[in-house]
Short mmCIF file of C-alpha atoms in Angstrom, two decimals:
data_model
loop_
_atom_site.label_atom_id
_atom_site.label_comp_id
_atom_site.label_asym_id
_atom_site.label_seq_id
_atom_site.Cartn_x
_atom_site.Cartn_y
_atom_site.Cartn_z
CA UNK A 1 -11.44 -23.87 -3.64
CA UNK A 2 -9.38 -24.32 -0.53
CA UNK A 3 -9.26 -21.30 1.80
CA UNK A 4 -6.07 -19.26 1.78
CA UNK A 5 -3.67 -21.13 4.08
CA UNK A 6 -2.36 -19.64 7.26
CA UNK A 7 1.23 -18.51 7.02
CA UNK A 8 3.90 -20.38 8.92
CA UNK A 9 6.26 -18.61 11.28
CA UNK A 10 9.85 -18.16 10.15
CA UNK A 11 12.39 -20.10 12.23
CA UNK A 12 13.31 -18.17 15.34
CA UNK A 13 16.99 -18.67 14.56
CA UNK A 14 16.64 -16.76 11.28
CA UNK A 15 17.13 -13.46 13.08
CA UNK A 16 20.71 -14.55 13.80
CA UNK A 17 21.76 -14.49 10.14
CA UNK A 18 24.16 -11.61 9.41
CA UNK A 19 23.17 -9.00 6.82
CA UNK A 20 25.18 -8.12 3.73
CA UNK A 21 25.69 -5.16 4.36
CA UNK A 22 29.80 30.34 -12.87
CA UNK A 23 27.54 32.67 -13.02
CA UNK A 24 27.58 35.33 -15.77
CA UNK A 25 27.41 39.07 -15.11
CA UNK A 26 25.26 41.57 -17.05
CA UNK A 27 26.67 45.06 -17.39
CA UNK A 28 24.70 48.02 -16.14
CA UNK A 29 24.66 49.41 -19.67
CA UNK A 30 23.07 46.36 -21.23
CA UNK A 31 20.65 45.96 -18.36
CA UNK A 32 19.45 49.53 -18.56
CA UNK A 33 18.64 49.16 -22.23
CA UNK A 34 16.72 45.92 -21.80
CA UNK A 35 13.05 46.17 -20.83
CA UNK A 36 12.21 44.60 -17.45
CA UNK A 37 9.55 42.33 -18.97
CA UNK A 38 12.02 40.63 -21.31
CA UNK A 39 14.11 39.43 -18.36
CA UNK A 40 11.21 38.44 -16.14
CA UNK A 41 9.68 35.79 -18.39
CA UNK A 42 12.92 33.87 -19.11
CA UNK A 43 13.86 34.05 -15.42
CA UNK A 44 10.53 32.59 -14.34
CA UNK A 45 10.76 29.89 -16.98
CA UNK A 46 14.27 28.90 -15.92
CA UNK A 47 13.26 28.87 -12.24
CA UNK A 48 10.30 26.58 -12.96
CA UNK A 49 12.44 24.23 -15.03
CA UNK A 50 15.06 24.02 -12.28
CA UNK A 51 12.38 23.28 -9.68
CA UNK A 52 10.85 20.55 -11.84
CA UNK A 53 14.27 19.03 -12.50
CA UNK A 54 15.04 18.97 -8.78
CA UNK A 55 11.80 17.13 -7.99
CA UNK A 56 12.38 14.82 -10.93
CA UNK A 57 15.89 13.90 -9.80
CA UNK A 58 14.77 13.24 -6.23
CA UNK A 59 11.60 11.26 -6.70
CA UNK A 60 11.66 9.78 -10.19
CA UNK A 61 12.36 6.09 -10.55
CA UNK A 62 13.30 5.05 -14.08
CA UNK A 63 10.86 2.80 -15.88
CA UNK A 64 13.73 0.44 -16.67
CA UNK A 65 14.21 -0.32 -12.99
CA UNK A 66 15.86 -3.68 -12.48
CA UNK A 67 16.38 -5.93 -9.50
CA UNK A 68 19.93 -4.65 -9.04
CA UNK A 69 18.92 -0.99 -8.83
CA UNK A 70 18.56 0.48 -5.36
CA UNK A 71 18.40 3.85 -3.70
CA UNK A 72 20.77 4.84 -0.97
CA UNK A 73 22.47 7.77 0.69
CA UNK A 74 26.21 7.39 0.70
CA UNK A 75 28.77 9.36 2.65
CA UNK A 76 30.14 12.41 0.77
CA UNK A 77 32.76 11.28 -1.68
CA UNK A 78 31.63 7.67 -1.60
CA UNK A 79 31.95 5.80 -4.89
CA UNK A 80 29.37 3.16 -3.90
CA UNK A 81 26.54 4.57 -6.04
CA UNK A 82 24.51 1.36 -5.86
CA UNK A 83 24.66 0.98 -2.10
CA UNK A 84 21.50 -0.62 -0.76
CA UNK A 85 19.39 1.08 1.84
CA UNK A 86 20.17 -0.40 5.22
CA UNK A 87 17.19 -1.24 7.39
CA UNK A 88 17.12 -2.26 11.02
CA UNK A 89 14.11 -4.24 12.25
CA UNK A 90 13.29 -3.64 15.89
CA UNK A 91 13.26 -6.67 18.14
CA UNK A 92 9.88 -5.72 19.56
CA UNK A 93 8.57 -7.33 22.73
CA UNK A 94 6.89 -10.58 21.75
CA UNK A 95 3.39 -9.32 22.53
CA UNK A 96 3.49 -7.05 19.44
CA UNK A 97 4.37 -9.81 16.96
CA UNK A 98 3.94 -13.49 17.80
CA UNK A 99 1.83 -12.52 20.80
CA UNK A 100 -0.80 -10.96 18.52
CA UNK A 101 -1.05 -14.21 16.54
CA UNK A 102 -1.28 -16.19 19.77
CA UNK A 103 -4.06 -13.94 21.10
CA UNK A 104 -5.95 -14.28 17.81
CA UNK A 105 -5.73 -18.08 18.00
CA UNK A 106 -6.71 -18.18 21.68
CA UNK A 107 -9.77 -15.99 21.05
CA UNK A 108 -10.95 -18.68 18.62
CA UNK A 109 -10.26 -21.59 20.92
CA UNK A 110 -7.19 -22.82 19.05
CA UNK A 111 -4.49 -24.60 21.07
CA UNK A 112 -1.41 -22.61 22.03
CA UNK A 113 1.87 -23.67 20.39
CA UNK A 114 5.43 -22.42 20.40
CA UNK A 115 6.43 -19.54 18.12
CA UNK A 116 7.95 -21.74 15.44
CA UNK A 117 4.57 -23.40 14.87
CA UNK A 118 2.42 -20.27 15.06
CA UNK A 119 0.63 -19.44 11.82
CA UNK A 120 -0.46 -15.99 10.75
CA UNK A 121 -4.12 -16.27 9.71
CA UNK A 122 -4.26 -15.66 5.96
CA UNK A 123 -6.26 -12.53 5.15
CA UNK A 124 -6.18 -9.47 2.94
CA UNK A 125 -3.96 -7.56 5.40
CA UNK A 126 -1.17 -10.15 5.58
CA UNK A 127 1.45 -7.75 4.13
CA UNK A 128 2.65 -7.17 7.70
CA UNK A 129 3.46 -10.87 7.96
CA UNK A 130 5.22 -11.09 4.59
CA UNK A 131 7.47 -8.08 5.31
CA UNK A 132 8.35 -9.40 8.77
CA UNK A 133 9.16 -12.83 7.34
CA UNK A 134 11.20 -11.34 4.51
CA UNK A 135 13.48 -9.44 6.87
CA UNK A 136 13.91 -12.63 8.89
CA UNK A 137 15.25 -14.51 5.87
CA UNK A 138 19.01 -15.06 5.51
CA UNK A 139 20.68 -12.19 3.67
CA UNK A 140 21.84 -14.61 0.98
CA UNK A 141 18.21 -15.15 -0.02
CA UNK A 142 17.53 -11.42 -0.37
CA UNK A 143 20.23 -10.45 -2.87
CA UNK A 144 17.83 -8.63 -5.24
CA UNK A 145 16.07 -6.59 -2.56
CA UNK A 146 16.41 -2.79 -2.52
CA UNK A 147 17.03 -2.96 1.23
CA UNK A 148 19.47 -4.97 3.27
CA UNK A 149 18.87 -5.82 6.90
CA UNK A 150 21.48 -4.74 9.43
CA UNK A 151 21.69 -5.98 13.00
CA UNK A 152 23.46 -2.88 14.33
CA UNK A 153 21.07 0.11 14.52
CA UNK A 154 24.03 2.48 14.22
CA UNK A 155 24.48 1.28 10.64
CA UNK A 156 20.84 1.76 9.66
CA UNK A 157 19.31 4.28 7.25
CA UNK A 158 15.78 3.17 8.18
CA UNK A 159 14.07 1.44 11.09
CA UNK A 160 11.21 -1.03 10.60
CA UNK A 161 8.56 -1.42 13.33
CA UNK A 162 7.08 -4.93 12.80
CA UNK A 163 3.92 -4.55 14.88
CA UNK A 164 1.05 -6.64 13.47
CA UNK A 165 -1.30 -3.67 13.63
CA UNK A 166 -4.00 -4.98 11.27
CA UNK A 167 -4.25 -8.37 12.96
CA UNK A 168 -4.31 -6.66 16.36
CA UNK A 169 -7.42 -4.79 15.26
CA UNK A 170 -9.38 -8.02 14.73
CA UNK A 171 -8.01 -10.31 17.45
CA UNK A 172 -11.36 -10.54 19.20
CA UNK A 173 -14.11 -12.23 17.17
CA UNK A 174 -16.45 -9.52 18.48
CA UNK A 175 -15.51 -5.94 19.28
CA UNK A 176 -14.32 -5.48 22.90
CA UNK A 177 -17.38 -3.39 23.83
CA UNK A 178 -19.70 -6.36 23.29
CA UNK A 179 -17.34 -9.24 24.02
CA UNK A 180 -18.31 -11.61 26.82
CA UNK A 181 -14.79 -12.42 27.96
CA UNK A 182 -14.18 -15.75 29.63
CA UNK A 183 -13.50 -15.76 33.36
CA UNK A 184 -10.05 -17.27 32.95
CA UNK A 185 -8.77 -15.03 30.15
CA UNK A 186 -9.06 -11.28 29.76
CA UNK A 187 -10.17 -10.00 26.37
CA UNK A 188 -7.51 -8.56 24.07
CA UNK A 189 -7.48 -4.76 23.89
CA UNK A 190 -6.14 -3.30 20.63
CA UNK A 191 -6.28 0.31 21.82
CA UNK A 192 -4.19 -0.51 24.88
CA UNK A 193 -1.75 -2.47 22.73
CA UNK A 194 -1.32 0.56 20.47
CA UNK A 195 -0.65 2.76 23.49
CA UNK A 196 1.85 0.26 24.88
CA UNK A 197 3.66 0.11 21.55
CA UNK A 198 4.05 3.89 21.47
CA UNK A 199 5.24 3.97 25.07
CA UNK A 200 7.95 1.48 24.10
CA UNK A 201 8.81 3.13 20.77
CA UNK A 202 9.02 6.67 22.10
CA UNK A 203 11.65 5.53 24.59
CA UNK A 204 13.94 4.32 21.80
CA UNK A 205 16.93 6.56 21.15
CA UNK A 206 16.62 6.09 17.38
CA UNK A 207 12.99 7.21 17.38
CA UNK A 208 13.90 10.33 19.33
CA UNK A 209 16.91 11.10 17.15
CA UNK A 210 14.91 12.08 14.05
CA UNK A 211 11.39 12.39 15.46
CA UNK A 212 10.40 9.16 13.73
CA UNK A 213 11.00 10.41 10.18
CA UNK A 214 13.29 7.44 9.38
CA UNK A 215 10.91 4.80 10.75
CA UNK A 216 8.75 2.53 8.60
CA UNK A 217 5.40 1.52 10.08
CA UNK A 218 2.75 -0.69 8.54
CA UNK A 219 -0.94 0.03 9.07
CA UNK A 220 -2.66 -1.64 6.14
CA UNK A 221 -6.17 -1.96 7.53
CA UNK A 222 -7.81 1.50 7.26
CA UNK A 223 -8.39 1.47 11.04
CA UNK A 224 -5.02 0.08 12.11
CA UNK A 225 -3.17 2.32 14.60
CA UNK A 226 -6.11 4.76 14.57
CA UNK A 227 -5.58 5.56 18.25
CA UNK A 228 -1.95 6.66 17.83
CA UNK A 229 -1.76 7.69 14.17
CA UNK A 230 -0.86 11.30 15.05
CA UNK A 231 2.15 10.03 16.99
CA UNK A 232 3.54 7.99 14.07
CA UNK A 233 2.59 10.26 11.16
CA UNK A 234 6.18 11.42 10.60
CA UNK A 235 7.19 7.91 9.62
CA UNK A 236 6.89 6.14 6.28
CA UNK A 237 3.40 4.65 6.57
CA UNK A 238 2.66 1.50 4.59
CA UNK A 239 -1.05 1.78 3.80
CA UNK A 240 -3.62 0.54 1.29
CA UNK A 241 -5.13 3.98 0.72
CA UNK A 242 -5.61 7.35 2.43
CA UNK A 243 -9.33 6.88 3.07
CA UNK A 244 -9.17 7.32 6.86
CA UNK A 245 -6.05 9.50 7.04
CA UNK A 246 -6.00 13.30 7.31
CA UNK A 247 -3.99 15.50 4.97
CA UNK A 248 -1.42 16.21 7.67
CA UNK A 249 -0.97 12.49 8.41
CA UNK A 250 -0.23 10.93 5.03
CA UNK A 251 0.88 11.79 1.50
CA UNK A 252 2.12 10.18 -1.68
CA UNK A 253 5.52 11.81 -1.14
CA UNK A 254 6.39 10.16 2.17
CA UNK A 255 4.20 7.05 2.31
CA UNK A 256 3.81 3.83 0.32
CA UNK A 257 0.55 2.51 -1.12
CA UNK A 258 0.45 -1.30 -0.94
CA UNK A 259 -1.93 -3.79 -2.50
CA UNK A 260 -4.16 -5.96 -0.38
CA UNK A 261 -3.31 -9.63 -0.51
CA UNK A 262 -5.76 -11.09 -3.00
CA UNK A 263 -8.35 -13.46 -1.56
CA UNK A 264 -9.12 -15.67 -4.54
CA UNK A 265 -7.14 -18.12 -6.59
CA UNK A 266 -4.81 -16.73 -9.25
CA UNK A 267 -5.90 -17.44 -12.83
CA UNK A 268 -3.34 -19.80 -14.34
CA UNK A 269 -4.62 -19.78 -17.93
CA UNK A 270 -3.54 -17.67 -20.86
CA UNK A 271 -5.16 -14.56 -22.26
CA UNK A 272 -8.30 -15.09 -24.30
CA UNK A 273 -12.07 -14.58 -24.40
CA UNK A 274 -13.32 -18.08 -25.19
CA UNK A 275 -14.09 -18.94 -21.57
CA UNK A 276 -15.14 -15.44 -20.51
CA UNK A 277 -18.83 -15.43 -21.37
CA UNK A 278 -19.96 -12.79 -18.84
CA UNK A 279 -19.49 -9.13 -19.64
CA UNK A 280 -19.19 -7.80 -16.08
CA UNK A 281 -18.91 -9.44 -12.66
CA UNK A 282 -19.22 -8.17 -9.11
CA UNK A 283 -19.62 -10.01 -5.84
CA UNK A 284 -19.47 -8.33 -2.46
CA UNK A 285 -21.38 -6.48 0.20
CA UNK A 286 -24.05 -4.22 -1.20
CA UNK A 287 -23.76 -1.70 1.64
CA UNK A 288 -20.48 -0.26 2.96
CA UNK A 289 -19.78 2.64 5.30
CA UNK A 290 -18.18 5.00 2.79
CA UNK A 291 -19.04 3.39 -0.55
CA UNK A 292 -22.47 2.10 0.42
CA UNK A 293 -24.53 4.64 -1.47
CA UNK A 294 -22.66 4.19 -4.73
CA UNK A 295 -22.73 0.41 -4.38
CA UNK A 296 -26.47 0.36 -3.80
CA UNK A 297 -27.05 2.54 -6.85
CA UNK A 298 -24.81 0.30 -8.96
CA UNK A 299 -26.77 -2.77 -7.83
CA UNK A 300 -30.01 -1.11 -8.94
CA UNK A 301 -28.55 -0.06 -12.29
CA UNK A 302 -26.80 -3.31 -13.16
CA UNK A 303 -28.62 -6.24 -11.59
CA UNK A 304 -31.01 -6.79 -14.52
CA UNK A 305 -28.54 -6.13 -17.33
CA UNK A 306 -27.82 -8.94 -19.80
CA UNK A 307 -24.45 -10.75 -19.33
CA UNK A 308 -23.88 -8.90 -16.06
CA UNK A 309 -23.52 -10.85 -12.81
CA UNK A 310 -24.06 -8.85 -9.62
CA UNK A 311 -24.14 -10.82 -6.37
CA UNK A 312 -24.25 -9.99 -2.70
CA UNK A 313 -21.67 -11.96 -0.75
CA UNK A 314 -19.75 -11.80 2.52
CA UNK A 315 -16.36 -13.27 3.37
CA UNK A 316 -16.59 -17.06 3.42
CA UNK A 317 -15.01 -20.05 1.75
CA UNK A 318 -18.04 -20.51 -0.49
CA UNK A 319 -18.11 -16.81 -1.44
CA UNK A 320 -14.44 -16.90 -2.40
CA UNK A 321 -15.04 -19.97 -4.54
CA UNK A 322 -17.95 -18.27 -6.31
CA UNK A 323 -15.96 -15.04 -6.74
CA UNK A 324 -13.04 -16.97 -8.21
CA UNK A 325 -15.31 -18.68 -10.71
CA UNK A 326 -17.02 -15.41 -11.64
CA UNK A 327 -13.82 -13.42 -12.13
CA UNK A 328 -12.15 -16.17 -14.14
CA UNK A 329 -15.09 -16.31 -16.57
CA UNK A 330 -15.80 -12.59 -17.03
CA UNK A 331 -14.29 -9.96 -19.30
CA UNK A 332 -14.65 -7.09 -16.82
CA UNK A 333 -14.74 -6.97 -13.01
CA UNK A 334 -16.41 -4.09 -11.19
CA UNK A 335 -14.48 -2.30 -8.47
CA UNK A 336 -16.59 0.26 -6.60
CA UNK A 337 -15.31 1.97 -3.47
CA UNK A 338 -15.75 0.05 -0.22
CA UNK A 339 -15.37 1.36 3.32
CA UNK A 340 -12.47 3.34 1.82
CA UNK A 341 -11.61 4.15 -1.82
CA UNK A 342 -9.78 0.84 -2.33
CA UNK A 343 -10.65 -2.80 -1.65
CA UNK A 344 -9.10 -6.23 -2.11
CA UNK A 345 -11.50 -6.96 -5.00
CA UNK A 346 -9.32 -4.87 -7.32
CA UNK A 347 -6.36 -7.16 -6.76
CA UNK A 348 -8.52 -10.25 -7.05
CA UNK A 349 -9.48 -8.99 -10.52
CA UNK A 350 -5.90 -8.29 -11.54
CA UNK A 351 -4.65 -11.80 -10.73
CA UNK A 352 -7.75 -13.14 -12.52
CA UNK A 353 -6.86 -11.26 -15.74
CA UNK A 354 -10.35 -9.76 -15.46
CA UNK A 355 -10.16 -6.12 -16.59
CA UNK A 356 -10.96 -3.93 -13.54
CA UNK A 357 -13.64 -1.29 -13.96
CA UNK A 358 -12.81 1.20 -11.21
CA UNK A 359 -15.63 3.38 -9.89
CA UNK A 360 -13.86 5.19 -7.05
CA UNK A 361 -13.26 8.91 -7.46
CA UNK A 362 -10.42 9.32 -4.94
CA UNK A 363 -8.54 6.05 -5.22
CA UNK A 364 -4.76 5.81 -4.84
CA UNK A 365 -3.07 2.81 -6.45
CA UNK A 366 0.09 0.87 -5.62
CA UNK A 367 3.36 1.26 -7.50
CA UNK A 368 2.20 3.87 -10.03
CA UNK A 369 5.79 4.74 -10.97
CA UNK A 370 6.10 1.21 -12.36
CA UNK A 371 2.52 0.50 -13.54
CA UNK A 372 0.41 2.54 -15.95
CA UNK A 373 -3.06 1.57 -14.75
CA UNK A 374 -4.68 2.97 -17.89
CA UNK A 375 -3.26 -0.06 -19.68
CA UNK A 376 -4.85 -2.56 -17.31
CA UNK A 377 -8.04 -0.92 -16.03
CA UNK A 378 -10.96 1.26 -17.05
CA UNK A 379 -11.78 4.26 -14.86
CA UNK A 380 -15.34 5.58 -14.72
CA UNK A 381 -16.46 8.47 -12.54
CA UNK A 382 -19.29 7.76 -10.13
CA UNK A 383 -21.92 9.98 -11.74
CA UNK A 384 -21.38 8.32 -15.13
CA UNK A 385 -21.41 4.82 -13.64
CA UNK A 386 -24.75 5.17 -11.83
CA UNK A 387 -26.61 6.67 -14.80
CA UNK A 388 -28.79 3.83 -16.14
CA UNK A 389 -27.37 2.23 -19.26
CA UNK A 390 -24.11 4.18 -19.29
CA UNK A 391 -21.69 1.68 -17.80
CA UNK A 392 -22.82 -1.33 -19.80
CA UNK A 393 -22.89 0.74 -23.00
CA UNK A 394 -19.30 1.86 -22.38
CA UNK A 395 -18.10 -1.70 -21.81
CA UNK A 396 -19.89 -3.14 -24.83
CA UNK A 397 -18.01 -0.63 -27.02
CA UNK A 398 -14.65 -2.12 -25.99
CA UNK A 399 -13.48 -4.32 -28.85
CA UNK A 400 -12.26 -7.90 -28.30
CA UNK A 401 -8.81 -6.83 -29.50
CA UNK A 402 -8.71 -4.09 -26.85
CA UNK A 403 -9.75 -6.52 -24.11
CA UNK A 404 -6.92 -8.84 -25.16
CA UNK A 405 -4.51 -5.88 -24.88
CA UNK A 406 -5.71 -5.26 -21.34
CA UNK A 407 -5.29 -8.95 -20.50
CA UNK A 408 -1.78 -9.02 -21.93
CA UNK A 409 -0.77 -6.07 -19.73
CA UNK A 410 -2.47 -7.62 -16.69
CA UNK A 411 -0.43 -10.76 -17.17
CA UNK A 412 2.76 -8.68 -17.30
CA UNK A 413 2.12 -6.85 -14.05
CA UNK A 414 0.28 -9.39 -11.91
CA UNK A 415 3.54 -10.38 -10.16
CA UNK A 416 3.40 -6.99 -8.41
CA UNK A 417 0.31 -8.26 -6.59
CA UNK A 418 1.60 -11.70 -5.57
CA UNK A 419 3.01 -11.59 -2.04
CA UNK A 420 4.32 -15.13 -2.24
CA UNK A 421 6.17 -14.48 -5.52
CA UNK A 422 9.95 -13.96 -4.96
CA UNK A 423 9.95 -11.22 -7.60
CA UNK A 424 6.60 -9.89 -6.44
CA UNK A 425 4.93 -7.56 -4.00
CA UNK A 426 7.36 -7.63 -1.09
CA UNK A 427 10.31 -6.80 -3.30
CA UNK A 428 8.40 -3.88 -4.83
CA UNK A 429 7.32 -2.53 -1.44
CA UNK A 430 10.94 -2.40 -0.29
CA UNK A 431 11.90 -0.60 -3.50
CA UNK A 432 9.21 1.98 -2.80
CA UNK A 433 10.40 2.35 0.79
CA UNK A 434 14.02 2.80 -0.33
CA UNK A 435 12.97 5.55 -2.75
CA UNK A 436 11.72 7.65 0.19
CA UNK A 437 15.19 8.06 1.70
CA UNK A 438 16.07 11.43 0.10
CA UNK A 439 12.82 12.91 1.40
CA UNK A 440 13.43 11.42 4.85
CA UNK A 441 16.86 13.03 4.97
CA UNK A 442 15.40 16.36 3.87
CA UNK A 443 12.65 16.33 6.49
CA UNK A 444 14.94 15.10 9.28
CA UNK A 445 17.39 17.95 8.69
CA UNK A 446 14.59 20.48 8.27
CA UNK A 447 12.92 19.31 11.46
CA UNK A 448 16.07 19.89 13.49
CA UNK A 449 16.59 23.51 12.45
CA UNK A 450 13.01 24.79 12.19
CA UNK A 451 11.58 26.99 14.93
CA UNK A 452 8.51 25.57 16.65
CA UNK A 453 5.52 27.78 15.89
CA UNK A 454 1.77 27.72 15.66
CA UNK A 455 0.47 27.71 12.10
CA UNK A 456 -2.87 28.94 10.85
CA UNK A 457 -2.40 26.92 7.67
CA UNK A 458 -0.48 23.73 6.92
CA UNK A 459 3.16 24.27 5.99
CA UNK A 460 5.04 22.82 3.04
CA UNK A 461 5.74 19.60 4.94
CA UNK A 462 2.20 18.49 4.08
CA UNK A 463 2.46 17.19 0.53
CA UNK A 464 -0.86 15.55 -0.09
CA UNK A 465 -2.34 13.23 -2.66
CA UNK A 466 -4.41 14.45 -5.57
CA UNK A 467 -8.02 14.58 -4.43
CA UNK A 468 -9.49 15.71 -7.75
CA UNK A 469 -12.28 13.64 -9.24
CA UNK A 470 -11.82 11.15 -12.04
CA UNK A 471 -13.10 11.42 -15.57
CA UNK A 472 -14.04 8.49 -17.73
CA UNK A 473 -10.94 7.32 -19.59
CA UNK A 474 -12.53 4.70 -21.79
CA UNK A 475 -11.24 4.90 -25.35
#
């Protein structure tokens, strides 16, 4: 299989395209005759229902969402109910966008070219490139997007910061502490680049205006922006999971979970079991920082099981070819936690129509308002998975008809995980971003009136993800 191609730069001129831009009263007599308890229960029930309805109306996105639906905040009295969310993309200094790509190429001895010929190196964190390129497209090509780009920041609801933070993290082939830099070129410093970005951003009037609440910042690699994460945590963070983020830095309410860009070839065939002879497939590193223990135990439990293929493999062209072959010919694909709860292997499995078996007790998943993952994946808690015989026994009990149901659902939703698909991942990310606008408005207004104080405990601004453990959901 050919390696994933590098991604070509959008034309520099593309940034010049314009954007389309009565309460009832109870008498004292009746009240005095009514026991206190009889009023208390209905009152509490009504209060709870009202609170739930308020949250529902703010954050719920209908399951029948269509391409023409968008979320926006209109001026009072405005009749434009379907107004798109207006987003302004900062014209960052070149060193934070094309300059990162150039530094990456130079560190690998590649010749320097002009910006129009620069190619983003294809990897699992290329969402930052796809979003940047999408906002650089002519507005006429983005008619179904939930956001519309504006060139005047005064017109914007949101502000996008297009720093290539994940690529910046890996510019140097070797970490800076051990890099033998050439005499004629200083080594790239990601930490300093992060600091320089914040120095620039914190001088912007629109950042200061709402303390960053209305800014959208991508940090897909778990370590991206680690040096300055506390200074950007008010913004809408575009992340792959919350594995390295503290409870006061990220939450499902304000942030967006994105899929990794899959690394293997999409399965182009139809649903079916004829060519899927293996029961379960996994290929990847046996030891990882956070998920290493569980992975090692799974290797021990599964490596000698019949119809189960468990291989150690690092990132390489040959490994991707073998992984593609294995996922395309297996019924189930194992997804244990990696360095963080999520990993690109899950999305490789989805586009392979290989039913994911997720062994990751604290995983967050992309686009859960649109996708019911119980229909496309099997969740097994870690303790069950590492008990000898349990996992294989569970999978063998899944009937062929049930596997075909999973495959049918996988085929329906795989577009959500295709960054190059016009109706795919990028479009869904922008819809998710647009849906955050009511919360952003709430927090911006709250931030301006609240008195600064020291807190012993976190306040209600910290709305965190569910950290409860998983239970086996195999049926």
